[in-house]
XYZ file of N, CA and C in Angstrom:
666
model
N -33.429 -16.251 2.321
C -32.014 -16.566 2.912
C -30.669 -16.909 1.014
N -31.174 -18.695 0.972
C -30.291 -19.147 -0.125
C -30.148 -18.577 -1.590
N -30.983 -17.965 -1.394
C -31.977 -17.338 -3.252
C -31.075 -16.828 -2.811
N -31.558 -15.293 -2.012
C -30.318 -14.247 -2.004
C -29.056 -14.099 -1.797
N -28.251 -14.922 -1.356
C -26.969 -15.821 -0.880
C -26.394 -16.295 -2.417
N -27.492 -16.427 -3.057
C -27.074 -17.137 -4.341
C -26.933 -15.301 -5.790
N -27.952 -15.284 -6.192
C -28.264 -13.866 -6.111
C -26.688 -12.808 -6.452
N -26.912 -12.557 -5.186
C -25.084 -11.903 -4.547
C -23.615 -12.452 -5.197
N -23.307 -14.212 -4.919
C -22.535 -14.057 -5.587
C -22.660 -14.218 -7.156
N -23.745 -14.156 -7.875
C -23.846 -14.398 -9.509
C -23.575 -12.264 -9.820
N -23.713 -12.182 -9.017
C -23.328 -10.412 -9.116
C -23.055 -9.764 -8.642
N -22.005 -10.605 -7.697
C -20.740 -9.998 -7.313
C -19.665 -10.633 -8.088
N -20.249 -11.793 -9.124
C -18.756 -12.576 -9.323
C -17.741 -12.252 -10.105
N -16.560 -12.423 -8.800
C -14.596 -12.171 -8.951
C -14.658 -11.974 -9.929
N -15.291 -12.695 -12.199
C -14.728 -12.273 -12.419
C -15.875 -11.060 -13.583
N -16.445 -10.241 -13.385
C -17.468 -9.347 -12.709
C -16.258 -8.102 -12.806
N -15.375 -7.953 -11.685
C -14.841 -6.767 -11.020
C -14.606 -5.840 -12.296
N -13.238 -5.783 -13.266
C -12.447 -5.528 -14.140
C -13.658 -4.411 -14.493
N -14.730 -5.350 -14.916
C -15.708 -4.140 -16.222
C -16.638 -3.087 -14.967
N -16.496 -4.047 -13.111
C -17.898 -3.263 -12.499
C -16.701 -1.810 -12.575
N -15.540 -2.412 -12.110
C -14.589 -1.355 -12.253
C -14.342 0.403 -13.204
N -14.691 -0.863 -14.246
C -14.081 0.946 -15.331
C -15.252 1.080 -15.681
N -16.732 0.354 -15.412
C -17.889 1.993 -15.283
C -17.450 2.951 -14.362
N -17.341 2.588 -13.422
C -17.193 2.945 -12.156
C -15.899 4.745 -12.281
N -15.122 4.143 -13.413
C -14.307 4.756 -13.935
C -14.539 6.398 -14.938
N -15.334 5.115 -15.765
C -15.941 6.563 -16.631
C -16.894 6.935 -15.814
N -17.710 6.905 -15.508
C -18.315 7.741 -14.049
C -17.511 8.735 -13.623
N -16.520 8.444 -13.124
C -16.051 9.414 -12.293
C -15.590 10.308 -13.356
N -14.731 10.359 -13.923
C -13.589 10.894 -14.391
C -13.349 10.716 -16.153
N -14.475 10.502 -16.615
C -14.354 10.126 -18.511
C -13.561 10.704 -19.295
N -12.916 11.737 -18.622
C -11.815 12.506 -19.505
C -10.702 11.677 -19.545
N -9.947 10.909 -18.392
C -8.576 10.356 -18.282
C -9.631 9.526 -19.575
N -10.417 9.336 -19.476
C -9.910 7.480 -21.197
C -10.560 8.473 -22.662
N -10.201 9.586 -22.594
C -10.681 10.470 -23.914
C -11.952 10.981 -24.929
N -13.078 10.924 -23.625
C -14.489 10.889 -23.871
C -14.967 11.783 -22.696
N -16.068 12.265 -23.662
C -16.407 13.109 -22.586
C -17.868 12.674 -21.388
N -18.444 11.514 -21.934
C -18.517 10.201 -21.314
C -19.357 9.297 -21.198
N -19.986 7.786 -20.702
C -19.482 6.942 -20.490
C -19.992 6.644 -22.325
N -21.182 6.642 -22.170
C -21.603 6.807 -23.065
C -21.379 6.831 -25.451
N -20.402 7.582 -25.065
C -19.548 7.915 -26.199
C -19.526 6.818 -27.076
N -18.690 6.932 -28.095
C -19.175 4.454 -28.778
C -16.895 4.482 -27.803
N -16.207 4.659 -28.120
C -14.630 4.185 -27.570
C -15.815 3.983 -25.941
N -16.616 4.367 -25.228
C -16.167 4.026 -24.250
C -16.660 3.057 -23.700
N -17.841 2.598 -24.499
C -18.918 1.006 -24.592
C -18.149 0.320 -25.257
N -17.483 0.816 -26.432
C -16.325 -0.244 -26.946
C -15.106 -0.854 -25.946
N -14.749 -0.417 -25.293
C -14.080 -0.355 -24.361
C -14.369 -1.484 -23.321
N -16.011 -0.744 -23.063
C -16.190 -2.171 -21.191
C -17.215 -2.440 -22.600
N -16.999 -3.248 -23.391
C -17.440 -4.277 -24.124
C -16.495 -5.344 -24.603
N -15.512 -4.622 -24.739
C -13.804 -5.304 -25.112
C -13.398 -6.392 -23.885
N -13.616 -4.993 -22.603
C -12.981 -5.775 -20.967
C -14.520 -6.483 -20.934
N -15.230 -6.293 -20.365
C -16.897 -7.434 -20.492
C -16.354 -9.493 -21.266
N -15.620 -8.872 -22.836
C -15.652 -10.353 -23.378
C -14.098 -10.685 -22.711
N -13.337 -10.453 -22.200
C -11.685 -10.577 -22.833
C -11.780 -11.186 -20.311
N -13.903 -10.456 -19.654
C -13.169 -10.820 -18.224
C -13.582 -11.489 -17.757
N -15.239 -11.700 -18.355
C -16.365 -12.361 -17.417
C -16.642 -13.903 -19.161
N -16.836 -12.534 -20.375
C -17.111 -13.797 -21.013
C -16.758 -15.267 -21.940
N -15.295 -14.747 -22.163
C -14.944 -15.548 -22.421
C -14.040 -16.230 -21.311
N -13.736 -16.266 -21.317
C -13.486 -17.408 -19.429
C -14.403 -17.924 -19.424
N -15.655 -17.628 -19.272
C -17.554 -18.486 -18.803
C -17.101 -19.606 -20.100
N -16.977 -18.832 -20.303
C -17.335 -19.773 -21.800
C -15.933 -21.030 -21.848
N -15.233 -20.169 -21.211
C -14.121 -21.798 -20.803
C -14.339 -22.944 -19.971
N -15.208 -21.895 -18.923
C -15.300 -22.746 -17.998
C -15.827 -24.152 -18.417
N -17.101 -22.879 -19.511
C -18.171 -23.692 -19.179
C -18.179 -25.079 -20.362
N -17.623 -24.719 -21.078
C -16.042 -25.970 -21.994
C -15.656 -27.292 -21.967
N -15.187 -26.805 -19.680
C -15.075 -27.444 -19.286
C -15.811 -28.448 -18.602
N -16.656 -27.741 -18.613
C -18.085 -28.853 -17.686
C -18.378 -29.071 -18.759
N -19.025 -29.577 -19.317
C -18.625 -30.401 -21.069
C -18.599 -31.119 -21.142
N -17.429 -31.517 -21.504
C -16.229 -31.987 -21.220
C -16.049 -33.004 -20.040
N -16.666 -32.774 -18.792
C -16.804 -33.957 -17.440
C -14.735 -33.685 -16.892
N -14.427 -31.855 -17.492
C -13.246 -31.087 -16.065
C -13.416 -30.667 -14.907
N -15.010 -30.582 -15.031
C -14.863 -29.701 -14.019
C -16.093 -30.407 -14.493
N -17.098 -31.112 -12.767
C -18.078 -31.581 -12.344
C -19.312 -30.548 -12.112
N -18.672 -28.797 -11.460
C -20.046 -28.406 -12.043
C -18.710 -26.791 -12.204
N -20.632 -25.928 -12.192
C -19.753 -24.701 -12.477
C -19.090 -24.323 -10.869
N -20.979 -24.642 -9.549
C -19.643 -23.382 -8.297
C -18.216 -24.228 -8.121
N -17.333 -25.073 -8.297
C -16.438 -26.077 -8.792
C -15.892 -25.925 -6.631
N -17.218 -26.374 -6.228
C -16.449 -27.126 -4.773
C -14.847 -27.253 -4.118
N -14.795 -28.372 -4.651
C -13.460 -29.432 -4.664
C -12.643 -28.190 -5.580
N -11.312 -27.703 -4.506
C -9.886 -26.766 -4.945
C -9.859 -26.824 -6.134
N -9.954 -28.718 -6.343
C -9.335 -29.050 -7.347
C -9.625 -29.279 -8.881
N -10.917 -28.442 -8.926
C -11.634 -28.903 -9.964
C -10.999 -26.846 -10.444
N -10.508 -26.500 -9.399
C -9.991 -24.974 -9.244
C -8.891 -25.029 -10.193
N -8.238 -25.546 -10.364
C -6.885 -25.673 -10.894
C -7.117 -25.516 -12.736
N -7.383 -25.634 -13.776
C -8.046 -25.546 -15.151
C -8.325 -24.358 -15.448
N -9.090 -23.291 -14.621
C -10.356 -22.199 -14.824
C -8.670 -21.112 -14.275
N -8.726 -21.288 -13.095
C -7.245 -20.848 -12.437
C -6.007 -20.499 -14.200
N -5.708 -21.330 -14.651
C -5.182 -21.465 -15.845
C -5.447 -20.502 -16.386
N -6.778 -20.718 -17.278
C -6.964 -20.618 -18.019
C -7.876 -18.456 -18.309
N -8.417 -18.594 -16.635
C -8.812 -17.138 -16.725
C -7.272 -16.508 -16.964
N -6.543 -17.018 -16.295
C -5.259 -15.922 -15.784
C -4.481 -15.322 -17.328
N -4.698 -16.448 -17.849
C -4.195 -16.089 -19.516
C -4.811 -14.695 -20.209
N -5.997 -14.789 -20.250
C -7.007 -14.166 -20.919
C -6.603 -13.003 -20.014
N -6.327 -13.061 -19.082
C -6.364 -11.488 -18.036
C -4.450 -11.096 -18.170
N -3.387 -11.635 -18.242
C -2.318 -11.689 -18.778
C -3.058 -10.574 -20.450
N -3.564 -11.642 -21.273
C -2.889 -11.046 -22.167
C -4.928 -9.154 -22.440
N -5.320 -9.790 -21.900
C -6.049 -7.828 -21.397
C -5.601 -6.524 -20.951
N -4.652 -7.211 -19.502
C -4.113 -6.476 -19.041
C -2.852 -5.866 -20.322
N -1.863 -7.323 -21.412
C -0.358 -6.278 -21.972
C -1.266 -5.787 -22.974
N -2.733 -6.054 -23.358
C -3.253 -4.376 -24.779
C -3.502 -3.475 -23.955
N -3.943 -3.718 -22.076
C -3.923 -2.291 -22.052
C -3.153 -1.185 -21.560
N -2.185 -2.019 -21.742
C -0.683 -1.323 -21.648
C -0.573 -0.518 -22.625
N -0.689 -1.508 -23.406
C 0.011 -0.450 -25.150
C -1.174 0.113 -25.232
N -1.722 0.566 -25.352
C -2.835 1.528 -25.660
C -2.550 2.513 -24.177
N -2.460 3.853 -24.988
C -1.790 4.776 -24.354
C -3.123 5.454 -24.082
N -4.818 5.497 -24.553
C -5.608 5.454 -24.308
C -5.874 5.846 -23.381
N -5.434 4.695 -22.463
C -6.140 3.657 -21.774
C -5.274 4.440 -20.559
N -6.679 4.973 -18.952
C -5.259 5.405 -18.253
C -4.310 4.383 -17.003
N -2.872 5.430 -16.249
C -2.705 3.977 -16.536
C -3.318 3.375 -14.384
N -4.083 4.586 -14.345
C -4.280 4.055 -13.015
C -5.047 3.319 -13.168
N -6.084 2.598 -14.628
C -6.802 1.368 -14.819
C -5.542 0.168 -15.128
N -5.338 0.011 -15.699
C -4.156 -0.410 -15.795
C -3.613 -1.162 -15.301
N -3.200 -0.535 -14.120
C -2.194 -0.702 -12.814
C -3.736 -2.277 -11.714
N -4.804 -1.418 -12.054
C -5.723 -1.946 -11.531
C -6.481 -3.854 -12.109
N -6.684 -3.398 -13.464
C -5.890 -4.946 -14.311
C -5.173 -5.499 -14.153
N -3.319 -5.489 -13.159
C -2.556 -5.719 -12.664
C -2.522 -6.573 -11.747
N -3.082 -5.068 -10.892
C -3.572 -6.248 -9.402
C -4.483 -7.789 -9.468
N -5.463 -7.450 -10.439
C -6.042 -8.335 -10.348
C -5.834 -9.518 -11.431
N -4.412 -9.103 -11.782
C -4.306 -9.932 -12.269
C -3.357 -11.740 -11.654
N -2.321 -10.064 -10.878
C -2.009 -10.129 -10.181
C -2.440 -11.339 -8.430
N -3.006 -11.002 -8.336
C -4.547 -11.467 -7.185
C -4.348 -12.997 -8.141
N -5.092 -13.471 -9.078
C -5.936 -14.450 -9.563
C -4.546 -15.021 -9.172
N -3.268 -15.281 -9.861
C -2.193 -15.975 -9.529
C -2.567 -17.053 -8.688
N -2.081 -15.680 -7.491
C -1.537 -15.317 -5.968
C -2.440 -16.588 -5.247
N -3.725 -16.709 -5.619
C -4.464 -17.222 -6.143
C -4.652 -18.428 -6.143
N -4.501 -18.301 -6.980
C -3.934 -19.880 -7.540
C -3.438 -20.756 -6.967
N -2.413 -20.443 -7.099
C -0.826 -20.604 -5.865
C -1.665 -21.424 -4.708
N -2.646 -20.436 -3.882
C -3.152 -21.059 -2.774
C -4.063 -22.160 -2.466
N -4.109 -22.020 -3.146
C -5.446 -22.872 -3.666
C -5.174 -25.043 -4.360
N -3.680 -24.710 -4.723
C -3.346 -25.349 -4.454
C -3.226 -26.278 -3.334
N -3.068 -25.459 -2.404
C -2.476 -26.368 -1.265
C -3.683 -25.929 -0.435
N -4.389 -25.326 -0.782
C -6.241 -24.947 0.481
C -7.323 -24.389 0.059
N -8.697 -23.942 -0.164
C -9.077 -23.534 -0.417
C -8.849 -22.414 -0.177
N -9.934 -20.818 -1.269
C -9.403 -19.570 -1.126
C -10.328 -19.035 -1.967
N -11.327 -18.488 -1.863
C -12.067 -17.678 -1.683
C -11.736 -16.430 -3.033
N -12.428 -16.831 -4.987
C -12.477 -16.489 -5.640
C -13.749 -14.845 -5.582
N -14.335 -14.684 -4.798
C -15.070 -13.585 -4.315
C -14.778 -13.183 -3.639
N -13.639 -12.957 -2.223
C -13.107 -12.449 -1.474
C -11.423 -11.461 -2.571
N -11.676 -12.335 -3.329
C -10.425 -12.344 -3.982
C -10.641 -10.210 -4.107
N -11.791 -10.631 -5.403
C -12.466 -9.378 -6.813
C -12.841 -8.390 -5.344
N -13.175 -9.364 -3.806
C -14.017 -7.741 -3.193
C -12.447 -6.697 -3.274
N -11.546 -7.558 -2.544
C -9.987 -7.630 -1.591
C -9.158 -6.697 -2.514
N -9.986 -6.729 -4.311
C -9.249 -5.861 -5.135
C -9.586 -4.221 -5.491
N -10.899 -4.142 -5.233
C -11.630 -2.967 -5.224
C -11.591 -2.516 -3.270
N -11.705 -2.507 -2.942
C -10.991 -2.369 -1.832
C -9.085 -1.603 -1.432
N -9.037 -2.621 -1.431
C -7.553 -2.122 -2.453
C -7.474 -1.091 -3.822
N -8.112 -0.523 -3.916
C -8.081 -0.019 -5.453
C -8.788 1.598 -4.482
N -9.553 1.405 -3.749
C -10.387 2.591 -3.187
C -9.232 3.227 -2.242
N -9.121 2.089 -1.253
C -8.190 2.544 -0.957
C -6.383 3.521 -1.134
N -5.733 3.242 -1.909
C -5.269 3.530 -2.907
C -5.516 4.284 -3.403
N -5.934 5.453 -3.962
C -6.858 6.441 -4.701
C -6.735 7.361 -3.247
N -7.916 7.197 -2.104
C -7.970 7.741 -0.565
C -6.212 7.929 -0.875
N -4.977 7.364 -0.958
C -3.593 7.390 -0.145
C -3.121 7.857 -0.982
N -2.606 7.902 -2.124
C -1.829 8.093 -3.465
C -2.325 9.747 -4.353
N -4.176 9.618 -4.143
C -4.410 10.455 -5.089
C -6.024 11.802 -4.467
N -5.149 12.736 -4.115
C -6.102 13.487 -2.761
C -7.514 13.654 -3.752
N -7.385 14.032 -4.638
C -8.232 15.102 -5.863
C -9.162 14.237 -5.475
N -9.288 12.552 -5.541
C -10.525 11.755 -5.280
C -10.636 11.323 -4.661
N -10.300 12.033 -2.547
C -11.195 11.651 -1.412
C -12.915 13.100 -1.947
N -12.975 13.650 -2.734
C -14.670 13.631 -3.488
C -15.051 13.061 -5.222
N -15.756 11.867 -4.645
C -15.855 10.938 -6.235
C -16.978 12.159 -7.174
N -17.302 12.229 -7.891
C -18.131 13.430 -9.212
C -18.203 12.842 -9.735
N -19.427 11.404 -9.738
C -20.529 10.769 -10.539
C -21.296 11.146 -12.122
N -20.563 11.999 -13.187
C -21.848 13.188 -13.905
C -22.564 12.162 -14.598
N -23.213 12.591 -15.465
C -24.565 11.685 -16.080
C -25.132 12.487 -17.007
N -25.453 11.489 -18.356
C -26.069 12.265 -19.425
C -26.513 13.415 -19.366
N -27.264 13.466 -18.488
C -28.288 14.667 -18.310
C -28.072 15.926 -18.014
N -26.466 16.089 -17.793
C -25.825 17.026 -16.902
C -25.881 16.855 -15.529
N -26.356 16.157 -14.506
C -26.452 16.465 -13.262
C -25.017 15.416 -13.096
N -25.287 16.089 -11.686
C -23.721 15.866 -10.891
C -23.847 14.820 -9.799
N -23.206 13.808 -9.364
C -24.000 13.039 -8.202
C -22.422 12.879 -7.384
N -22.402 13.747 -6.160
C -20.976 14.183 -5.659
C -21.070 12.551 -3.907
N -19.432 12.442 -4.512
C -19.605 10.714 -3.435
C -18.871 10.756 -2.827
N -18.461 11.313 -1.140
C -17.608 11.238 0.243
C -16.212 10.243 -0.227
N -15.307 10.068 -0.682
C -14.808 7.863 -1.894
C -14.582 7.857 -0.701
N -14.891 8.251 1.241
C -14.753 7.834 2.644
C -16.615 6.674 2.190
N -17.640 7.828 2.334
C -18.495 7.010 1.852
C -18.664 5.359 0.723
N -17.957 5.971 0.058
C -17.587 4.494 -0.398
C -16.476 3.409 -0.480
N -16.107 3.753 0.048
C -15.294 2.999 0.440
C -16.262 2.170 2.147
N -17.398 2.471 2.443
C -17.668 1.987 3.983
C -18.571 1.361 2.710
N -19.135 1.786 1.725
C -20.009 0.873 1.487
C -19.135 -0.013 0.228
N -19.037 0.113 -0.007
C -18.377 -1.415 -0.299
C -17.476 -2.467 0.372
N -16.804 -2.460 1.715
C -16.543 -2.465 3.177
C -18.147 -3.214 3.047
N -19.608 -2.770 3.409
C -20.254 -3.592 3.477
C -20.913 -4.766 2.789
N -20.160 -4.190 1.258
C -21.267 -5.203 0.479
C -19.122 -6.413 0.081
N -18.370 -6.132 0.452
C -17.728 -6.806 0.886
C -17.982 -8.189 2.080
N -18.538 -7.524 2.920
C -19.199 -8.025 4.223
C -20.198 -9.432 3.783
N -20.845 -8.741 2.647
C -22.393 -9.533 2.839
C -22.025 -10.039 1.346
N -20.613 -10.557 0.533
C -21.014 -11.739 0.054
C -19.767 -12.345 0.199
N -19.376 -11.842 1.463
C -18.945 -13.668 1.527
C -19.776 -13.713 3.161
N -20.478 -12.872 3.824
C -21.639 -13.774 3.836
C -22.322 -14.738 3.827
N -23.121 -14.699 2.183
C -23.683 -15.146 1.910
C -22.791 -16.440 0.735
N -21.463 -16.439 0.908
C -21.144 -17.708 0.517
C -20.635 -18.202 1.954
N -20.748 -17.775 2.883
C -20.361 -18.657 4.053
C -21.373 -19.399 4.341
N -23.304 -18.805 3.596
C -24.936 -18.957 4.099
C -24.367 -20.433 2.973
N -23.555 -20.108 1.731
C -24.098 -21.454 1.018
C -22.739 -22.520 1.065
N -22.124 -22.532 1.742
C -21.808 -23.222 2.921
C -19.777 -23.050 2.092
N -20.579 -22.399 0.692
C -18.685 -22.470 -0.471
C -17.704 -22.221 0.428
N -17.627 -21.557 0.840
C -16.245 -21.548 2.156
C -16.211 -21.858 3.352
N -14.942 -21.646 3.624
C -15.162 -20.534 5.835
C -14.332 -19.929 5.276
N -14.345 -19.369 6.828
C -14.274 -17.968 7.717
C -12.647 -17.656 6.507
N -11.339 -18.786 7.193
C -10.503 -18.583 7.306
C -10.390 -18.199 5.310
N -11.303 -19.777 4.444
C -10.908 -19.052 2.745
C -10.973 -17.308 1.908
N -12.390 -17.060 3.625
C -12.473 -15.527 2.418
C -11.325 -14.643 3.318
N -11.186 -14.816 4.929
C -9.790 -13.776 4.726
C -8.542 -13.579 4.299
N -9.137 -14.645 3.301
C -6.919 -15.177 2.244
C -7.338 -14.165 1.760
N -8.510 -14.333 0.816
C -8.718 -14.219 -0.412
C -9.093 -12.537 -0.096
N -10.534 -12.133 0.590
C -9.926 -10.239 1.104
C -7.921 -10.229 1.313
N -7.705 -10.240 1.372
C -5.488 -10.443 2.134
C -4.846 -10.386 0.509
N -5.365 -11.806 -0.490
C -4.948 -11.669 -1.729
C -5.568 -10.537 -2.477
N -6.380 -10.265 -2.191
C -7.040 -9.013 -3.736
C -6.741 -7.605 -3.345
N -6.248 -7.568 -2.089
C -5.992 -5.734 -1.142
C -4.180 -5.744 -2.118
N -4.005 -6.815 -0.788
C -1.998 -7.132 -1.439
C -1.696 -6.659 -2.239
N -2.282 -7.937 -3.639
C -2.709 -7.757 -5.438
C -2.311 -5.967 -6.492
N -3.548 -5.356 -5.377
C -3.408 -4.128 -5.633
C -1.868 -3.125 -5.357
N -1.916 -3.898 -4.129
C -0.336 -3.034 -4.182
C 0.997 -3.183 -4.809
N 1.402 -4.322 -4.955
C 1.867 -4.777 -5.453
C 2.321 -4.212 -6.712
N 1.007 -4.111 -8.126
C 0.867 -3.588 -9.313
C 0.963 -1.878 -9.451
N 0.652 -1.383 -8.294
C 1.396 -0.002 -8.261
C 2.557 0.240 -7.712
N 2.771 -0.817 -7.310
C 4.038 -0.180 -7.856
C 4.748 -0.421 -9.547
N 4.624 -1.569 -9.894
C 4.652 -1.187 -10.542
C 4.466 -0.515 -12.242
N 3.080 -0.260 -11.982
C 2.237 0.519 -12.829
C 2.715 2.070 -12.345
N 2.005 2.289 -11.724
C 2.663 4.258 -11.719
C 4.395 4.972 -10.999
């Protein structure tokens, strides 16, 4: 159970959320990015840029903090250890959002999601000064928030069609996708509790912050 919980925590690491959502957007509707499918050079380059900016570089920065002794563990069980990583990650996310905002080929909806993720990150940083909060829950709450926004404000996305390179199309109800993500969010939360990384209130607060971050971002971007 502990091994399974650690695997889930790694797969759904909060820094991977932006990359996962970009891949989903490109699979569902690559045309809003100006490409015909996700495998085109622009699509792959965009995924690489987002992955490097939102996961790889912040993770390298955290590893450097670990090697210099500023962080005692990569899991950072002490909320005080999370302060500097939150700041470093926030800087990279702000830089990424600014680049997405200036890029006219990036749909506003994904830019809104990137801003919502950044807002949630800084809200989590502020709350972390007083009480520990689950970054994993913040990430999952952000995905839930974006799916709810798609269903509420963009009726064309009530049915999501995922196109593959061989020409086949998989249609999924957005309601079914939301239920699937809710189950995943519960699985991630259960894994964090199983690892004794958080208390239930840390998870509830994280889900709420991730969700609210998307709502705030939509007001600014869309």
